[in-house]
Structures are given as structure tokens and as C-alpha cells.
Short mmCIF file of C-alpha atoms in Angstrom, two decimals:
data_model
loop_
_atom_site.label_atom_id
_atom_site.label_comp_id
_atom_site.label_asym_id
_atom_site.label_seq_id
_atom_site.Cartn_x
_atom_site.Cartn_y
_atom_site.Cartn_z
CA GLU A 1 -2.02 -35.01 -84.91
CA VAL A 2 -0.86 -36.45 -80.96
CA GLN A 3 2.95 -37.35 -80.99
CA LEU A 4 5.13 -38.51 -78.42
CA GLN A 5 8.77 -38.29 -79.58
CA GLN A 6 11.29 -40.34 -77.08
CA SER A 7 15.09 -39.95 -76.37
CA GLY A 8 17.88 -42.82 -78.32
CA ALA A 9 18.74 -45.29 -77.47
CA GLU A 10 21.33 -45.07 -74.35
CA LEU A 11 24.46 -47.31 -72.84
CA VAL A 12 25.43 -46.48 -69.13
CA LYS A 13 27.79 -48.87 -67.31
CA PRO A 14 25.97 -50.18 -63.97
CA GLY A 15 25.78 -48.28 -61.29
CA ALA A 16 25.42 -45.28 -63.56
CA SER A 17 21.84 -43.57 -63.81
CA VAL A 18 19.28 -42.40 -66.98
CA LYS A 19 17.11 -39.87 -68.09
CA LEU A 20 14.76 -40.58 -71.00
CA SER A 21 12.28 -37.88 -72.55
CA CYS A 22 8.94 -37.67 -74.15
CA LYS A 23 8.02 -34.60 -76.11
CA THR A 24 4.95 -34.42 -76.66
CA SER A 25 3.02 -31.82 -79.27
CA GLY A 26 -0.97 -32.31 -80.77
CA TYR A 27 -2.79 -32.47 -77.56
CA THR A 28 -2.98 -30.16 -74.33
CA PHE A 29 -0.20 -31.06 -71.68
CA SER A 30 -1.77 -30.13 -69.35
CA ASN A 31 -5.02 -31.74 -69.53
CA TYR A 32 -2.86 -35.97 -69.83
CA TYR A 33 -1.79 -38.10 -67.39
CA MET A 34 1.04 -40.45 -68.82
CA SER A 35 2.18 -43.24 -68.25
CA TRP A 36 6.30 -45.08 -68.70
CA LEU A 37 5.94 -48.76 -69.03
CA LYS A 38 8.92 -51.21 -69.09
CA GLN A 39 8.73 -54.35 -72.06
CA MET A 40 11.84 -56.52 -71.11
CA PRO A 41 13.52 -58.50 -75.05
CA GLY A 42 10.49 -61.18 -75.68
CA GLN A 43 8.80 -60.42 -72.95
CA ASN A 44 5.55 -58.94 -71.26
CA ILE A 45 4.95 -55.15 -70.39
CA GLU A 46 5.31 -53.65 -67.12
CA TRP A 47 3.61 -50.30 -65.70
CA ILE A 48 6.13 -48.59 -64.43
CA GLY A 49 3.92 -44.90 -62.60
CA ASN A 50 1.35 -41.62 -64.14
CA ILE A 51 2.00 -38.50 -64.16
CA TYR A 52 -0.13 -36.27 -64.45
CA GLY A 53 1.25 -33.16 -66.88
CA GLY A 54 -1.42 -30.17 -65.20
CA ASN A 55 0.60 -30.82 -61.81
CA GLY A 56 3.39 -34.00 -61.86
CA GLY A 57 1.26 -35.69 -58.94
CA THR A 58 2.64 -38.87 -59.98
CA GLY A 59 1.23 -42.43 -58.66
CA TYR A 60 4.09 -45.43 -58.83
CA ASN A 61 4.30 -48.91 -58.91
CA GLN A 62 5.74 -50.14 -55.68
CA LYS A 63 8.23 -52.39 -57.76
CA PHE A 64 10.01 -49.55 -58.94
CA LYS A 65 9.83 -46.99 -56.44
CA GLY A 66 13.38 -46.39 -55.53
CA LYS A 67 14.06 -46.83 -58.94
CA ALA A 68 12.39 -44.74 -61.44
CA THR A 69 11.73 -40.81 -60.54
CA LEU A 70 9.42 -39.10 -63.20
CA THR A 71 8.27 -35.63 -63.51
CA VAL A 72 7.51 -33.12 -66.48
CA ASP A 73 8.00 -29.60 -67.82
CA LYS A 74 4.72 -28.16 -69.03
CA SER A 75 6.48 -25.27 -70.50
CA SER A 76 8.15 -28.01 -73.36
CA SER A 77 5.47 -30.43 -72.68
CA THR A 78 8.39 -32.79 -72.06
CA ALA A 79 7.79 -36.15 -69.43
CA TYR A 80 10.81 -37.25 -67.98
CA MET A 81 11.98 -40.35 -66.56
CA ASP A 82 14.92 -40.68 -64.21
CA LEU A 83 16.48 -44.52 -63.25
CA SER A 84 19.18 -44.88 -61.09
CA SER A 85 21.44 -47.13 -59.23
CA LEU A 86 21.40 -49.17 -62.91
CA THR A 87 21.41 -52.87 -63.24
CA SER A 88 21.35 -55.43 -65.77
CA GLU A 89 17.66 -56.25 -64.57
CA ASP A 90 17.46 -52.89 -65.68
CA SER A 91 18.35 -53.29 -70.06
CA ALA A 92 14.97 -53.12 -71.46
CA VAL A 93 12.96 -50.48 -73.85
CA TYR A 94 11.60 -47.75 -71.56
CA PHE A 95 8.20 -46.90 -73.77
CA CYS A 96 6.08 -43.94 -72.67
CA ALA A 97 2.57 -43.46 -72.90
CA ARG A 98 -0.39 -40.45 -73.18
CA VAL A 99 -3.57 -42.66 -69.82
CA TYR A 100 -7.40 -41.81 -72.11
CA SER A 101 -8.80 -41.41 -67.96
CA SER A 102 -12.65 -41.84 -69.04
CA TYR A 103 -15.44 -41.69 -65.72
CA ILE A 104 -17.39 -43.69 -68.15
CA TYR A 105 -15.12 -45.87 -69.59
CA GLY A 106 -10.75 -46.38 -67.67
CA TRP A 107 -8.16 -45.56 -67.97
CA TYR A 108 -6.57 -46.87 -71.01
CA PHE A 109 -3.12 -45.50 -73.39
CA ASP A 110 -4.55 -44.93 -76.55
CA PHE A 111 -0.62 -43.42 -77.70
CA TRP A 112 2.30 -45.19 -77.40
CA GLY A 113 5.71 -43.28 -77.54
CA PRO A 114 8.89 -45.20 -79.57
CA GLY A 115 10.27 -46.63 -77.21
CA THR A 116 13.97 -46.13 -75.83
CA MET A 117 16.60 -48.49 -76.00
CA VAL A 118 18.27 -49.06 -72.00
CA THR A 119 21.14 -51.38 -72.32
CA VAL A 120 22.84 -51.30 -68.62
CA SER A 121 26.69 -52.69 -69.81
CA SER A 122 30.45 -51.95 -68.48
CA ASP B 1 -1.31 -57.09 -57.68
CA ILE B 2 -3.78 -58.32 -60.34
CA GLN B 3 -2.77 -61.32 -62.25
CA MET B 4 -3.32 -61.44 -66.03
CA THR B 5 -3.08 -64.44 -68.23
CA GLN B 6 -3.20 -64.81 -71.23
CA SER B 7 -3.90 -67.93 -74.06
CA PRO B 8 -2.52 -69.15 -76.21
CA ALA B 9 0.52 -68.45 -75.83
CA SER B 10 0.83 -68.67 -79.23
CA LEU B 11 -1.07 -69.72 -82.62
CA SER B 12 -1.13 -69.37 -85.79
CA ALA B 13 -4.37 -68.90 -88.08
CA SER B 14 -4.92 -68.90 -92.50
CA LEU B 15 -5.98 -66.23 -93.96
CA GLY B 16 -9.66 -64.95 -93.95
CA GLU B 17 -9.72 -67.83 -91.20
CA THR B 18 -11.07 -66.49 -87.28
CA VAL B 19 -9.09 -66.53 -83.92
CA SER B 20 -9.58 -65.88 -80.66
CA ILE B 21 -7.20 -65.26 -78.47
CA GLU B 22 -8.61 -65.12 -74.21
CA CYS B 23 -7.17 -63.37 -70.44
CA LEU B 24 -8.27 -63.82 -67.32
CA ALA B 25 -7.88 -62.10 -64.37
CA SER B 26 -7.08 -63.00 -61.11
CA GLU B 27 -9.91 -61.64 -59.70
CA GLY B 28 -13.14 -58.85 -61.27
CA ILE B 29 -12.06 -56.65 -62.95
CA SER B 30 -15.55 -54.77 -64.22
CA ASN B 31 -14.23 -54.28 -67.90
CA ASP B 32 -12.03 -51.62 -67.17
CA LEU B 33 -9.53 -54.08 -69.43
CA ALA B 34 -8.00 -53.30 -73.07
CA TRP B 35 -5.91 -54.48 -75.73
CA TYR B 36 -2.74 -54.11 -77.35
CA GLN B 37 -1.33 -54.83 -81.32
CA GLN B 38 2.44 -54.47 -81.13
CA LYS B 39 3.97 -55.32 -84.73
CA SER B 40 7.29 -56.43 -85.03
CA GLY B 41 9.92 -52.76 -83.29
CA LYS B 42 7.93 -51.11 -83.00
CA SER B 43 5.58 -50.00 -79.59
CA PRO B 44 2.10 -51.15 -78.01
CA GLN B 45 -1.03 -49.82 -80.48
CA LEU B 46 -4.13 -49.41 -78.48
CA LEU B 47 -7.62 -52.08 -80.11
CA ILE B 48 -10.41 -52.31 -78.00
CA TYR B 49 -11.21 -50.63 -74.39
CA ALA B 50 -13.21 -50.85 -72.06
CA ALA B 51 -13.18 -55.13 -72.72
CA SER B 52 -15.32 -54.13 -76.12
CA ARG B 53 -15.14 -50.83 -77.12
CA LEU B 54 -13.40 -50.82 -80.89
CA GLN B 55 -10.21 -47.92 -80.84
CA ASP B 56 -11.71 -45.04 -83.42
CA GLY B 57 -9.33 -46.62 -86.25
CA VAL B 58 -9.50 -49.66 -85.74
CA PRO B 59 -10.38 -53.15 -87.51
CA SER B 60 -14.22 -53.63 -87.37
CA ARG B 61 -12.87 -57.64 -88.18
CA PHE B 62 -11.12 -56.38 -84.29
CA SER B 63 -13.98 -57.30 -81.41
CA GLY B 64 -13.64 -57.81 -77.55
CA SER B 65 -15.57 -59.35 -74.97
CA GLY B 66 -15.97 -61.06 -71.63
CA SER B 67 -16.74 -59.30 -68.00
CA GLY B 68 -15.65 -60.37 -64.54
CA THR B 69 -12.51 -62.37 -64.94
CA ARG B 70 -12.70 -63.33 -68.84
CA TYR B 71 -11.95 -61.59 -70.93
CA SER B 72 -11.70 -62.83 -74.97
CA LEU B 73 -9.96 -60.73 -78.49
CA LYS B 74 -11.33 -61.74 -81.17
CA ILE B 75 -10.02 -60.96 -85.59
CA SER B 76 -13.51 -62.01 -88.06
CA GLY B 77 -10.83 -63.17 -91.09
CA MET B 78 -6.59 -63.27 -90.08
CA GLN B 79 -4.85 -60.69 -92.13
CA PRO B 80 -1.25 -60.59 -93.49
CA GLU B 81 -1.23 -57.15 -91.43
CA ASP B 82 -2.99 -58.53 -88.46
CA GLU B 83 1.12 -60.64 -87.72
CA ALA B 84 1.45 -59.37 -83.84
CA ASP B 85 1.57 -60.00 -80.70
CA TYR B 86 -1.12 -59.32 -78.30
CA PHE B 87 -1.46 -57.81 -74.84
CA CYS B 88 -4.43 -57.91 -72.74
CA GLN B 89 -4.24 -54.60 -69.78
CA GLN B 90 -6.01 -54.04 -66.93
CA SER B 91 -7.13 -50.33 -65.29
CA TYR B 92 -9.07 -52.07 -62.42
CA LYS B 93 -6.68 -51.73 -59.57
CA TYR B 94 -3.01 -50.30 -59.60
CA PRO B 95 -0.77 -51.27 -60.16
CA TRP B 96 -2.15 -52.37 -63.77
CA THR B 97 -0.97 -54.65 -64.96
CA PHE B 98 -0.17 -56.45 -68.54
CA GLY B 99 -0.79 -60.31 -69.47
CA GLY B 100 2.20 -62.44 -71.22
CA GLY B 101 1.37 -62.03 -74.34
CA THR B 102 0.26 -63.87 -77.36
CA LYS B 103 2.54 -64.21 -80.68
CA LEU B 104 -0.71 -64.84 -83.64
CA GLU B 105 1.58 -65.73 -87.18
CA LEU B 106 -0.36 -66.83 -90.35
CA LYS B 107 0.25 -69.53 -91.52
#
């Protein structure tokens, strides 16, 4: 059974950084991309970027370059996202989601983590 | 970026009613479209991929159609457990983008 377990809620001060984790099980981590996504309360979902479990290769939404840094630890099948210079605009729920890629059917998010709520407040 | 415009923003349906949600892309996306269901306080779940293919385990009352820039999700026979937010998402071009969502309630 594919499972994505995300780290717990974070309360951080403005200007600080935070590192979120997404520990996976039930599939071969190095064969898939992992995406990170942002959802502010009552709002649309935004795609932050992808990271490949096999070699750590990344692709980012231009909007989040400089804000988010994606990494992986293959030994523990865990993906990480660092968020830096946090402001109130970064307060949101952040999801990790496995990317299923198919030449015929395209790319889509087939399994999601439960989300991590990040609150930026002094 | 490709803009995904969903309509309606909200709707209510009676038990057993057929419901349709539309998604309009700002340019052609060649059926690289998925639909997700998000229940309150939960993470999204994949319903439909490649515009019309049903994800394993999703009830057959859900179906997707469309081409080019216009796509739709249909629920044939509203059930209480279908109360949720629904989002479309394109993966044709980076950055991948989502529609603004449709809140579906049981009347």
C-alpha cells in the first residue's frame, strides 16, 4: 500500500525557515517524481515543484524559486521541502504528492500526503 | 502560465441528481487534464486522469470528457459522500496549474 506520511504542523516566526518532510512507503521511491503543492485556506492549489526520487533532479514553478528548495534522501525514501524567509503569505497547508508519469496518459498526482499546516506568526 | 477556469464555483444537488462541472483552459492542453476530489480537511484524491480515464477504485458514476480547451466532470447520481470540493489540473505545460475549485453540496 502506497503511503505518504508528512511531518507535523509548524508555527514559525516571520523571516525564519522551516523544513517539511514526506516519508514514503509501499513503492520504489527512486522510480517516481514527488511534487509539493500549496493550498492557502479556502483557496486554489498551487504546484511548487517536482523532484525525482532517483537522482534528486528538480523542476520548480518560477513563482516559488528562491522560496522552496526540494531534496530527497533515497536511503529513507523521504522527500523534503525547505521554505525560507517566511512571511504571512506562506501560511498554508503544504502537500506532497506522488507523480505518476505516462507517455500516453500524461502526468498526474495519484497519491497525496495528509498535508502539513504551516503558520507564520510572531 | 495556462489559466484553468472552473465553473460553477459552487452548486447544490439533490440525491440522485446528475451534476456537471466545467473546466476551461486558456489554451489547448491535449487531454492532459485530471480531476480531484477534496473532502473537508482532507487531501485531494485523484478521480480522473487523461481527461476521461477513471482512476482505480473510483465509482463509475464519475466520468470525464472533453478536448482542446474544454473539459467536464460528470457525476451521474449524486450521493451524500460526493459532497466535496472538486478541482481540475493541467499537466500539459509547466507550471502545472489548477482550476479554482467547485464546491458541491447536497441539497
